[in-house]
mmCIF file of C-alpha atoms in Angstrom:
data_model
loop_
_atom_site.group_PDB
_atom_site.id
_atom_site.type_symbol
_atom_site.label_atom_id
_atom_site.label_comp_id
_atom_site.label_asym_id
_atom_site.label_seq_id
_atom_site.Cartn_x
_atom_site.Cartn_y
_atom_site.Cartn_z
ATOM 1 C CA UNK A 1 109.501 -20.895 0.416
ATOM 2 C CA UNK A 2 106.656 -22.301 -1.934
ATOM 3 C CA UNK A 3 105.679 -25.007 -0.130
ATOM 4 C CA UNK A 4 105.466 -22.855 3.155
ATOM 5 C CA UNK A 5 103.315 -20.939 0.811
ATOM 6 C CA UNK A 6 101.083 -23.484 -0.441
ATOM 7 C CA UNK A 7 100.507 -25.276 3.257
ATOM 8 C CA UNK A 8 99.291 -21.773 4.655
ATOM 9 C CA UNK A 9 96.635 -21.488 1.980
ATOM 10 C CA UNK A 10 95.910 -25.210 2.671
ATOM 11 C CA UNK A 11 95.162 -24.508 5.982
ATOM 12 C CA UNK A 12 92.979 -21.595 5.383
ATOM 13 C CA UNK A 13 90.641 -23.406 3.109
ATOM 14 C CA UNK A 14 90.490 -26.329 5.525
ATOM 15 C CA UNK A 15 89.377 -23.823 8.477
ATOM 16 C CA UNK A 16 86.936 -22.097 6.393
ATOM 17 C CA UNK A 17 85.799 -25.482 5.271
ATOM 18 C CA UNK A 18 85.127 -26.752 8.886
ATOM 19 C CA UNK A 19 83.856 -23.415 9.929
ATOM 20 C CA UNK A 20 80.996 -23.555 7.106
ATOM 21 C CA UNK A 21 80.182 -27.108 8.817
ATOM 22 C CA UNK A 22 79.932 -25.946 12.140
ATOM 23 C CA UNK A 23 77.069 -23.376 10.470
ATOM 24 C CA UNK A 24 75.178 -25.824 8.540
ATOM 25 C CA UNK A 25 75.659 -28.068 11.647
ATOM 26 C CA UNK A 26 74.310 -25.426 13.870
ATOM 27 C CA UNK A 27 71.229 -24.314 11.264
ATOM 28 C CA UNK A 28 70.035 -27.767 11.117
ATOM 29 C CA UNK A 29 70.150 -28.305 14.281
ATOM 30 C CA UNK A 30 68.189 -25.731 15.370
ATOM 31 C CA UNK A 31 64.402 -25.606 13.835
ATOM 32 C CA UNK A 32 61.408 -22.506 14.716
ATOM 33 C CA UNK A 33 58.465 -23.504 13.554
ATOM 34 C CA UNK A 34 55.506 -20.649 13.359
ATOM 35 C CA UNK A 35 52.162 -20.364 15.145
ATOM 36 C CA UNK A 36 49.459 -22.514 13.355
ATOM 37 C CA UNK A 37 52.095 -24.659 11.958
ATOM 38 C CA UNK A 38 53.156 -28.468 12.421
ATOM 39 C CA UNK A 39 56.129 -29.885 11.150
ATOM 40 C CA UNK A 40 57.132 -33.890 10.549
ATOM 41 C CA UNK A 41 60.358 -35.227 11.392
ATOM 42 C CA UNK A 42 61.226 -38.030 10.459
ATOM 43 C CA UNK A 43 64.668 -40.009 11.569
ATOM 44 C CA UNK A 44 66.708 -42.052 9.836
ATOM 45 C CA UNK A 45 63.680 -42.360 7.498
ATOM 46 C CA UNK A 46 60.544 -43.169 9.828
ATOM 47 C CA UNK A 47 58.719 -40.837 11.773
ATOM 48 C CA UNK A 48 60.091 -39.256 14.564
ATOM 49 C CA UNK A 49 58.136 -36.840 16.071
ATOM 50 C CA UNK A 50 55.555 -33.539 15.228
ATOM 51 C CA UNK A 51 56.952 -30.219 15.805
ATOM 52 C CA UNK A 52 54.418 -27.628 17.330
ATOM 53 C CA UNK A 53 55.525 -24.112 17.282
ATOM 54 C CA UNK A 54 58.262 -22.899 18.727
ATOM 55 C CA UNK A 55 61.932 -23.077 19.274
ATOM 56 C CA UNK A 56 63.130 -27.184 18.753
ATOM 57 C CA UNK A 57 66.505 -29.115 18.453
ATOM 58 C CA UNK A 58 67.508 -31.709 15.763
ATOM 59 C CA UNK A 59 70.142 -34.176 15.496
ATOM 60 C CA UNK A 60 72.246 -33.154 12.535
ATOM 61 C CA UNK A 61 72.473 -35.506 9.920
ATOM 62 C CA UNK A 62 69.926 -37.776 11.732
ATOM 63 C CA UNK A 63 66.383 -35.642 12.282
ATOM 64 C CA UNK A 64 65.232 -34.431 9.028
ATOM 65 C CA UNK A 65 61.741 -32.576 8.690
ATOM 66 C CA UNK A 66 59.472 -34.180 6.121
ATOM 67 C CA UNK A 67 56.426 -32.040 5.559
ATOM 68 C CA UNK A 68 55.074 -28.785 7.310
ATOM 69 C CA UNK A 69 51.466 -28.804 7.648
ATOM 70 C CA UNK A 70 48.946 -25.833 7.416
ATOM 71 C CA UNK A 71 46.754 -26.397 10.660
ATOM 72 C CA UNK A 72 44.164 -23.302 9.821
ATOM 73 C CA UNK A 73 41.274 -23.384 8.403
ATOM 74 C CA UNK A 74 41.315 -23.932 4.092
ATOM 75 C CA UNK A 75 38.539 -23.016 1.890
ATOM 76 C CA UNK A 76 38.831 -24.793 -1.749
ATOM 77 C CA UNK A 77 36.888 -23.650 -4.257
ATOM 78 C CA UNK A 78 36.386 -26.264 -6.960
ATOM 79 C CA UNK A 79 35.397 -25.547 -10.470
ATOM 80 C CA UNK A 80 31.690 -26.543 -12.406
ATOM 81 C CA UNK A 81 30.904 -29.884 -12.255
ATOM 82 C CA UNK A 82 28.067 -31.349 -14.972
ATOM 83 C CA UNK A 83 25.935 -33.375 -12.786
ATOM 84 C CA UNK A 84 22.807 -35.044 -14.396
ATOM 85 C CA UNK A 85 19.288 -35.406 -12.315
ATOM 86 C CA UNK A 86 17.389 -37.546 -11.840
ATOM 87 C CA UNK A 87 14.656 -36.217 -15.209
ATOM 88 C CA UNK A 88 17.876 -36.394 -17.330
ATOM 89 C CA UNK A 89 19.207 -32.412 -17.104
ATOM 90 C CA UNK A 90 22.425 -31.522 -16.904
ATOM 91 C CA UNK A 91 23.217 -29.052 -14.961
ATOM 92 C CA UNK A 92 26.641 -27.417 -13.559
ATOM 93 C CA UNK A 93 27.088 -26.722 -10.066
ATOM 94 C CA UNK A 94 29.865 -24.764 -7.966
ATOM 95 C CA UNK A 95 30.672 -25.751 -4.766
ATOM 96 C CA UNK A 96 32.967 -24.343 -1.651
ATOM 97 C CA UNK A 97 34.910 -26.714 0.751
ATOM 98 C CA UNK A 98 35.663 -25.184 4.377
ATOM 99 C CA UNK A 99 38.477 -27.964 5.977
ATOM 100 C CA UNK A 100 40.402 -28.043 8.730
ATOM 101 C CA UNK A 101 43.546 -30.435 9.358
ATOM 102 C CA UNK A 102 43.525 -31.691 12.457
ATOM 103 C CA UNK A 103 46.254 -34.874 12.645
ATOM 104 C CA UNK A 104 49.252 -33.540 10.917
ATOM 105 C CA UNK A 105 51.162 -37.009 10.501
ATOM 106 C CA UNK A 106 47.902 -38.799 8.945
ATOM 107 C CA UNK A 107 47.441 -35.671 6.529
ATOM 108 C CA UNK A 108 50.702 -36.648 5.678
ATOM 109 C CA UNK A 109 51.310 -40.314 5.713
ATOM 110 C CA UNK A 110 47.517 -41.507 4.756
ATOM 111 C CA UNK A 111 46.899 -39.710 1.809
ATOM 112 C CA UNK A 112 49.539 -37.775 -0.896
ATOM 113 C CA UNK A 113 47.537 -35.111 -1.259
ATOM 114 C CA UNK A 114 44.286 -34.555 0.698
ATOM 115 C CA UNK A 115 42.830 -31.596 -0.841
ATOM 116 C CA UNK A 116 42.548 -33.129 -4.516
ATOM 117 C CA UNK A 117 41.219 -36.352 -2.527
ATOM 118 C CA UNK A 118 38.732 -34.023 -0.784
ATOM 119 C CA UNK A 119 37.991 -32.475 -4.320
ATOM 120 C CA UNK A 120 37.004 -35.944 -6.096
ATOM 121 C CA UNK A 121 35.179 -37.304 -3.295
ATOM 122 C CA UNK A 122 33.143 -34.201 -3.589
ATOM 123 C CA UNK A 123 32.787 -34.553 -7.358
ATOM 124 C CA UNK A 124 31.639 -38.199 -6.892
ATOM 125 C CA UNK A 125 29.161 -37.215 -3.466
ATOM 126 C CA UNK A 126 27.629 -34.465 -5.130
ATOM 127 C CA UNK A 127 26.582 -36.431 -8.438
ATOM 128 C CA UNK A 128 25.197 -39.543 -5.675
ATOM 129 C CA UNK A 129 22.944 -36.987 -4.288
ATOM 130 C CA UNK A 130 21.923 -34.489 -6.764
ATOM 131 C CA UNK A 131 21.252 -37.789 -9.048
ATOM 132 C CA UNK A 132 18.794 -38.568 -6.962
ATOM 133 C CA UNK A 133 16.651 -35.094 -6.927
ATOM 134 C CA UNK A 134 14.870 -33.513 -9.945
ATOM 135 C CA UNK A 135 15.467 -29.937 -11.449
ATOM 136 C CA UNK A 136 12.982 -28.467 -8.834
ATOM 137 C CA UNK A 137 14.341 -30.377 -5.959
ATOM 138 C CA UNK A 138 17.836 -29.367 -7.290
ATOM 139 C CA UNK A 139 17.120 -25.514 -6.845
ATOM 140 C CA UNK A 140 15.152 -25.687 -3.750
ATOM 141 C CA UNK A 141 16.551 -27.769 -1.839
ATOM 142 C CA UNK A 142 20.402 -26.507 -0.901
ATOM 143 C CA UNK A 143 20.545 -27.029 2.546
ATOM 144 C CA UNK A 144 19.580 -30.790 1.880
ATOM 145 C CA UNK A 145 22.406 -31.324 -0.489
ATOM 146 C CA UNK A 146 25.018 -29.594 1.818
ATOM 147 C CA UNK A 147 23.933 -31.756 5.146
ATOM 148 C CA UNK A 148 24.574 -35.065 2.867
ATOM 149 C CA UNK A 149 28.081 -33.928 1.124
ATOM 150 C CA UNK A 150 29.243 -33.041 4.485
ATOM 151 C CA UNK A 151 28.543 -35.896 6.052
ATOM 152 C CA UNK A 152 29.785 -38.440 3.654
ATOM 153 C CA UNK A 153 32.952 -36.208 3.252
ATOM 154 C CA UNK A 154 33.480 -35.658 6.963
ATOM 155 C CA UNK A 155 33.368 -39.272 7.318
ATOM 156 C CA UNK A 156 36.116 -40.291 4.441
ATOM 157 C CA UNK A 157 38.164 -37.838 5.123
ATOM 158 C CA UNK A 158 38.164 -38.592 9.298
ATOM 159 C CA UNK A 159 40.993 -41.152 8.769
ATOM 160 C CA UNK A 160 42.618 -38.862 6.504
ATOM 161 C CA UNK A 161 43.159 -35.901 9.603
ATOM 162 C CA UNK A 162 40.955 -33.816 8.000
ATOM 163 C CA UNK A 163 37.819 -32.193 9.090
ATOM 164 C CA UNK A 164 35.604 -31.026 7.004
ATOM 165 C CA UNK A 165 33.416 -27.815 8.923
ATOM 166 C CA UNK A 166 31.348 -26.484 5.533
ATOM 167 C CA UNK A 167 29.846 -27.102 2.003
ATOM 168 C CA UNK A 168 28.666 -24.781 0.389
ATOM 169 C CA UNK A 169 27.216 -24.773 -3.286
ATOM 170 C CA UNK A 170 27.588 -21.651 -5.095
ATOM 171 C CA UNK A 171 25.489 -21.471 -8.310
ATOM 172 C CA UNK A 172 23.390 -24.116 -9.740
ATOM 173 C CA UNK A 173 22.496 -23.605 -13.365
ATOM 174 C CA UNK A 174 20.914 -25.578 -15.873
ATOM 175 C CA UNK A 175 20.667 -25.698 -19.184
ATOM 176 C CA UNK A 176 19.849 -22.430 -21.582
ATOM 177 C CA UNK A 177 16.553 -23.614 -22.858
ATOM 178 C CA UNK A 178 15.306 -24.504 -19.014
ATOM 179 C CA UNK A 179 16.536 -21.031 -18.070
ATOM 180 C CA UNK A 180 14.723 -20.071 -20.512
ATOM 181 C CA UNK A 181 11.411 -21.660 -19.739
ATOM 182 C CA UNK A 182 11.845 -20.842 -16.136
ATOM 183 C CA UNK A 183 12.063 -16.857 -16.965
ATOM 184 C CA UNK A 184 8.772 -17.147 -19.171
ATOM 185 C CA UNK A 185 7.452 -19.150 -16.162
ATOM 186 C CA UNK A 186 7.883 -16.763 -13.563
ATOM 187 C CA UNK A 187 6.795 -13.984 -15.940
ATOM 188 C CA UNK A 188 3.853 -15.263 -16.630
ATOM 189 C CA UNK A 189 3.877 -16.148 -12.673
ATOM 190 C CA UNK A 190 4.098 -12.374 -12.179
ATOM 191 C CA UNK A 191 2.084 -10.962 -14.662
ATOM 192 C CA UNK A 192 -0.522 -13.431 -13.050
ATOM 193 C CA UNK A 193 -0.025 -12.158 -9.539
ATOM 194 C CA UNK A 194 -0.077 -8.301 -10.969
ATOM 195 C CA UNK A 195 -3.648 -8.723 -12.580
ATOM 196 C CA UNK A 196 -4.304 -10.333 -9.304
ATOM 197 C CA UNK A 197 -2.908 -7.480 -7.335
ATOM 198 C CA UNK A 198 -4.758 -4.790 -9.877
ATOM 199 C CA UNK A 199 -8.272 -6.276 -9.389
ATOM 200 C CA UNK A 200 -7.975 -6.527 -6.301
ATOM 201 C CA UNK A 201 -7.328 -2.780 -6.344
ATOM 202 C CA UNK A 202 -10.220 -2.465 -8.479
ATOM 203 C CA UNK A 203 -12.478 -3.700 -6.552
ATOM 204 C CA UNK A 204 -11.161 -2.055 -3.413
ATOM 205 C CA UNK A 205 -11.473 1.333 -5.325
ATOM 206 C CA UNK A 206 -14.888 0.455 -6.083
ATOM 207 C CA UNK A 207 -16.156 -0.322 -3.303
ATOM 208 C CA UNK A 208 -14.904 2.670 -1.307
ATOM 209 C CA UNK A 209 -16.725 4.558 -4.177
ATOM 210 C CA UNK A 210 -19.898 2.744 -3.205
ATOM 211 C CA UNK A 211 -19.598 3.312 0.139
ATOM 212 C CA UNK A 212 -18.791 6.866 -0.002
ATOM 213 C CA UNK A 213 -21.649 7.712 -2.732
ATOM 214 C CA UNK A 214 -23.944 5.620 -0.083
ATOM 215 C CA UNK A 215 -22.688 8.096 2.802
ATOM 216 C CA UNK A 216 -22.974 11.469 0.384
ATOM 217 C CA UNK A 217 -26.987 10.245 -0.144
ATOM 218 C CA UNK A 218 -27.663 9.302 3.040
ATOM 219 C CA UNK A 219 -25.656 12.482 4.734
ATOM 220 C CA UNK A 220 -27.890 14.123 1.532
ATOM 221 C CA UNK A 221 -31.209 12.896 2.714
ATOM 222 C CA UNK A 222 -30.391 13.895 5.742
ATOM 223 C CA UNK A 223 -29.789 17.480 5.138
ATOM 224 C CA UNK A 224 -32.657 17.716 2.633
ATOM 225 C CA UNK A 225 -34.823 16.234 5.380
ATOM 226 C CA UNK A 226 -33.413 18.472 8.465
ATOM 227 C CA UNK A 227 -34.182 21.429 5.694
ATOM 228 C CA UNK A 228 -37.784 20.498 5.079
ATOM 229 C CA UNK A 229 -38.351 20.364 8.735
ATOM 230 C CA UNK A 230 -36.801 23.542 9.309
ATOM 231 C CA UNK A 231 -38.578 25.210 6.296
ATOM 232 C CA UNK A 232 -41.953 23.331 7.593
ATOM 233 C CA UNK A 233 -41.647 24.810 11.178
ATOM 234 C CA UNK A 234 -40.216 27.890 9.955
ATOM 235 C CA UNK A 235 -43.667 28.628 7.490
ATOM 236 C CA UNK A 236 -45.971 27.250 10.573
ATOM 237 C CA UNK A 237 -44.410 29.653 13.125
ATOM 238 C CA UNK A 238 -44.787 32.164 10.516
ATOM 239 C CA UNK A 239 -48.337 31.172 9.985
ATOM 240 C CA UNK A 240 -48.968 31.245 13.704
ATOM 241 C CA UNK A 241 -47.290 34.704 14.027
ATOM 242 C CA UNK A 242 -49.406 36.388 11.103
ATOM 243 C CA UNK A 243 -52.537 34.567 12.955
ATOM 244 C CA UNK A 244 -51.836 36.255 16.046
ATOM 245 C CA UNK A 245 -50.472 39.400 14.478
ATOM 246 C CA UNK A 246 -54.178 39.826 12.841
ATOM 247 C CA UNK A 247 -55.950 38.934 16.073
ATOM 248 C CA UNK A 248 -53.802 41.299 18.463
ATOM 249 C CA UNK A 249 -54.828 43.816 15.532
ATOM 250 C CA UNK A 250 -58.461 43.604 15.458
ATOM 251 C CA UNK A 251 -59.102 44.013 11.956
ATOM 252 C CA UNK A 252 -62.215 46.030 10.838
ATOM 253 C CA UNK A 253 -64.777 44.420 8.270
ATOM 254 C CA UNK A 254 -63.888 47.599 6.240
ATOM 255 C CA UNK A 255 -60.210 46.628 5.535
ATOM 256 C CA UNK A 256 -60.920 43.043 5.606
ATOM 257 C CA UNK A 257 -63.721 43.917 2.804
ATOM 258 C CA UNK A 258 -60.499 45.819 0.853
ATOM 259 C CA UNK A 259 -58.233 43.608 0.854
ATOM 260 C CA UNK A 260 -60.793 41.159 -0.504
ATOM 261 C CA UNK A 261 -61.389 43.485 -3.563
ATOM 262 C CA UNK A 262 -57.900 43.833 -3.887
ATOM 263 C CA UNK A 263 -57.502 39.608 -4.797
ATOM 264 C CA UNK A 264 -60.619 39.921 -7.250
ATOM 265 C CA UNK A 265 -58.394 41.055 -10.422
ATOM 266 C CA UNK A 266 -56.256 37.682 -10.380
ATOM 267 C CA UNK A 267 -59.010 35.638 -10.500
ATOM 268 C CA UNK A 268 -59.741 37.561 -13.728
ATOM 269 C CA UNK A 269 -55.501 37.176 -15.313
ATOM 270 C CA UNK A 270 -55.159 35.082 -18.107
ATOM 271 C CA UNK A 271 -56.238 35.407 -21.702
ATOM 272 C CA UNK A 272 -57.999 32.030 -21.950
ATOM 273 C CA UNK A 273 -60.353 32.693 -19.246
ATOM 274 C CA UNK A 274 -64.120 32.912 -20.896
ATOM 275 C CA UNK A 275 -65.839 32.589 -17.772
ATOM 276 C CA UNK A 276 -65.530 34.576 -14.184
ATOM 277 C CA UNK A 277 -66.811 32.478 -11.115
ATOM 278 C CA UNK A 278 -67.909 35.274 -8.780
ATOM 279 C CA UNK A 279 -68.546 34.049 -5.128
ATOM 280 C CA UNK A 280 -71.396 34.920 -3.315
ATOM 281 C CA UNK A 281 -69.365 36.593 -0.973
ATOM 282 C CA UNK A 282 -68.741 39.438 -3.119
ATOM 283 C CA UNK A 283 -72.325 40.975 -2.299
ATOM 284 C CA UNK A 284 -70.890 41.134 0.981
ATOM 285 C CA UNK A 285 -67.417 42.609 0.418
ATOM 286 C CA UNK A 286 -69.389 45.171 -2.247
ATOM 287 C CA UNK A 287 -71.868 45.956 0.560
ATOM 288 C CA UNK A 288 -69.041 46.589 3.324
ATOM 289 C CA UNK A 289 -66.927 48.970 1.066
ATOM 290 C CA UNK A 290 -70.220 50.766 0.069
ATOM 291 C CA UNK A 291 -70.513 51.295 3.675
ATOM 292 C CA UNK A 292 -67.606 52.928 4.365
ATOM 293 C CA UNK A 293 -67.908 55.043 0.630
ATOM 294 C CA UNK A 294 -71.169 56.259 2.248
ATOM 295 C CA UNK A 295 -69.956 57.696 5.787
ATOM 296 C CA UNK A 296 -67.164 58.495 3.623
ATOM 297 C CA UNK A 297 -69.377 60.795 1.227
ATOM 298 C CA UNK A 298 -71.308 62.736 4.326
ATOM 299 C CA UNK A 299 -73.966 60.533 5.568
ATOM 300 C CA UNK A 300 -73.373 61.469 8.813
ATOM 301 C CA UNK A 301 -70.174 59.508 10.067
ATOM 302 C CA UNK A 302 -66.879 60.045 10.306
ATOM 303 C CA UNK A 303 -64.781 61.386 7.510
ATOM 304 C CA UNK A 304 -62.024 59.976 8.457
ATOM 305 C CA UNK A 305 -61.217 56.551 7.330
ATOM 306 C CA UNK A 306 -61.557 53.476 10.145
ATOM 307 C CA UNK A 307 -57.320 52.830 11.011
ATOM 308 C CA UNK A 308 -56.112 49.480 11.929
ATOM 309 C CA UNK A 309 -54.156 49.687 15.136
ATOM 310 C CA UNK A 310 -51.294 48.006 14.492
ATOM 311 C CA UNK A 311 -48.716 48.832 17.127
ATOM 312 C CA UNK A 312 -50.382 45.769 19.089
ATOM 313 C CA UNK A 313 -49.062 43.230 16.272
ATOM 314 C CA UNK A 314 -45.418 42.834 17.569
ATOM 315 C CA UNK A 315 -42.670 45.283 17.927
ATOM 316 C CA UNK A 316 -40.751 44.638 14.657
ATOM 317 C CA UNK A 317 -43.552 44.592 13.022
ATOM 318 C CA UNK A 318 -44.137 47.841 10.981
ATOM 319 C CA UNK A 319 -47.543 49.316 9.956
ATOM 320 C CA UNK A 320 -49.515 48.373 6.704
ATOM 321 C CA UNK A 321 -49.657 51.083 3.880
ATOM 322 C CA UNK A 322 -53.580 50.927 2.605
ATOM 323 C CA UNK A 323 -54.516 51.892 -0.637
ATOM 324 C CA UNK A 324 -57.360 54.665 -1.025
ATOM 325 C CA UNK A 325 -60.558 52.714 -1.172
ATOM 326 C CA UNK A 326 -62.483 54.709 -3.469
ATOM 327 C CA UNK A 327 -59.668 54.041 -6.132
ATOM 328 C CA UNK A 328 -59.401 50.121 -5.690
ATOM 329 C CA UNK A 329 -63.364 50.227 -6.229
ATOM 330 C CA UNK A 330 -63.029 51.709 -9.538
ATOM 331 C CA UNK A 331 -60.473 49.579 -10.602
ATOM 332 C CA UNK A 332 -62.234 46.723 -9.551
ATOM 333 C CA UNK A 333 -65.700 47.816 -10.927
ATOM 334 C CA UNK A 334 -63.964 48.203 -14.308
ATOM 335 C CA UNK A 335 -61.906 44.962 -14.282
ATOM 336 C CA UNK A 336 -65.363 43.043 -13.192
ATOM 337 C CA UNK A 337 -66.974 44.937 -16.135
ATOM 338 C CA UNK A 338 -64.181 43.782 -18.728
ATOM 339 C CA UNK A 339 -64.780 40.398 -17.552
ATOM 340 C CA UNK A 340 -68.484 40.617 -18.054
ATOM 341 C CA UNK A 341 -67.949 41.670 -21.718
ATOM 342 C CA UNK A 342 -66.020 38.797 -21.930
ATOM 343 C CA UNK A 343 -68.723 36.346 -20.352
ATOM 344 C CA UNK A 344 -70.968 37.740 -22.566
ATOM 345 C CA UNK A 345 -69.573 37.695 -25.886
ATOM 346 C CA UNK A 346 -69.036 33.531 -25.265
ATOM 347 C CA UNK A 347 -72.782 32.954 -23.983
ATOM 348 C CA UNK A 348 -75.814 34.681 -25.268
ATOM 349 C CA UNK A 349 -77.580 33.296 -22.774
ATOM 350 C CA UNK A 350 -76.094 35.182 -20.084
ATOM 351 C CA UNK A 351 -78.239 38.009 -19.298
ATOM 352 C CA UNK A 352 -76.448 41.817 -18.562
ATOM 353 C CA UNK A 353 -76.968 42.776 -14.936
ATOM 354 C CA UNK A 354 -78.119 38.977 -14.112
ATOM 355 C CA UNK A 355 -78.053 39.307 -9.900
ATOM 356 C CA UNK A 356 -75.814 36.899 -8.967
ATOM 357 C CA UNK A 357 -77.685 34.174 -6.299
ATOM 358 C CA UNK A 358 -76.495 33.454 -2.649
ATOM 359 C CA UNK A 359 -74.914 30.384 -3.420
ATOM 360 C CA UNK A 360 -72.602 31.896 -6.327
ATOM 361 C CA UNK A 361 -73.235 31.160 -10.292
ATOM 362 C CA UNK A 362 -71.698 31.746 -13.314
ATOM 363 C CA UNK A 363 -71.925 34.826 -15.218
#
């Protein structure tokens, strides 16, 4: 009964046993390989084939895949490298590597790792070139240095299956004490170009100021010009009108003679005035205002007063109010005798009641 026992459970284990080979044999046989992928197979130890994506078959036991290779594009980011120019600074530079595989079996068969071969051969490019430039060059001239590291890594790394699309540098800095220097530099740069900036404004302010106090007096000029004009032909029209006003009025010699008396006390105003210069014309004026006293007093004219027609003068014109004539000859025989005093106290010579000539004298 035991050994019946014991073969069963022999045979069990022997069935499960092939049953787990016929998986494994199945599995490796059978091989899906992704989108963007390649896979090397080697057989029997040498190359076989490259697997694309998609479903493939292997030979169990025989086909055995040696390295699966990333065909997208890579960016590597390297750390700081001190690279010395060519005035002896030492600065430390980033840089960015954008790579593409293209030849799966020479990334993997030509080189054992491509990435930290692409990663030295930078190192070793980038001090070639930069070596050759100066701290100025260095910072200014970027695209330069990423044209020459891309072409002498595109070109080592050809045989290699690798292209190399981009290089990029990141940061270039120098030293503390140049970064130093260059801040003062360009502060000093800017302060330069703000003193710049503010005269300019300056003198921009200024001479709008000039130009617009050159405008005011001229537009000034102008206006006190236009005025004086205006005021000139304003006091000639008015001239003109009072000239024809007294002509369309006929004037009498009677109120002509008055009004004449009437100006005769401010020739006389002023305390410092010792001597009166009477014009001869004053016999006259005396003469015509005695006249018209006389026919005034009954010698045989009218008692009426001569009146000035006036309604002939212009129609917003409105009619003179005359003072009585008798009156303004009183006050003007008194003021002329006050001045006489006067004359006479300051020059003994001066007789009282001295005629005064045609041609006017001194009294």
């Amino acid at each position: 009964m035991e050994p019946l026992v014991i073969g069963t459970v022999a045979l069990y284990v022997v069935l499960l046993l092939l049953v787990v080979f016929v998986v494994a044999t199945v599995v490796k046989s059978v091989r899906i390989v992704p989108q963007a992928s390649a896979v090397i197979i080697e057989r029997l130890g040498r190359y076989s084939r490259t697997l694309d994506a998609g479903l493939h078959f292997l030979v169990p036991f025989i086909d055995k895949p040696r390295a699966t290779v990333d065909l997208r594009e890579q960016v590597v980011s390297f750390p700081p490298q001190p690279v010395i120019t060519s005035d002896n600074l030492v600065v430390s530079i980033d840089s960015v590597i954008y790579f593409q595989p293209t030849d799966p079996k020479a990334a993997t068969y030509e080189i054992a790792n491509y990435i930290q071969g692409i990663e030295q051969l930078t190192v070793t490019t980038l001090r070639n070139v930069v070596g050759s430039l100066d701290l100025e060059q260095t910072l200014t001239s970027r695209d330069q240095i990423n044209g020459q590291l891309r072409g002498v890594l595109d070109e080592a790394t050809g045989r290699w299956g690798v292209r190399v699309n981009r290089v990029e540098l990141k940061a270039i800095d120098p030293p503390a004490s140049v970064q130093d220097s260059m801040e003062k530099q360009m502060r000093a740069e800017r302060d330069r170009r703000a003193a710049i900036l503010n005269a300019e404004g300056v003198k921009q302010s200024q001479i709008l100021t000039a130009e617009g106090d050159k405008q005011s007096s001229v537009l000034r000029a102008e206006g006190q010009a236009q005025a004086a004009i205006l005021e000139a032909q304003g006091r000639s029209r008015a001239i003109v009108e009072v000239f024809a006003a007294i002509h369309r009025g006929n004037p009498t010699p009677s109120l002509l003679a008055y009004q004449y008396l009437q100006t005769l006390p401010q020739i006389a105003q002023g305390d410092a005035n010792k001597v009166w210069i009477v014009p001869s014309e004053l016999n006259d004026a005396l003469k015509g205002v005695g006249d018209v006293l006389g026919r005034r007093d009954g010698g045989g004219h009218d008692d009426e007063p001569h009146e000035v027609d006036v309604e002939g003068v212009g129609g917003d014109l409105d009619a003179p109010t005359l003072e009585d004539p008798g009156e303004a000859l009183r006050r003007a025989r008194e003021e002329a005798q006050g001045a006489t005093r006067e004359a006479a106290d300051s020059e003994s010579a001066t007789r009282r009641g001295r005629r005064v000539p045609d041609s006017g004298g001194d009294v």
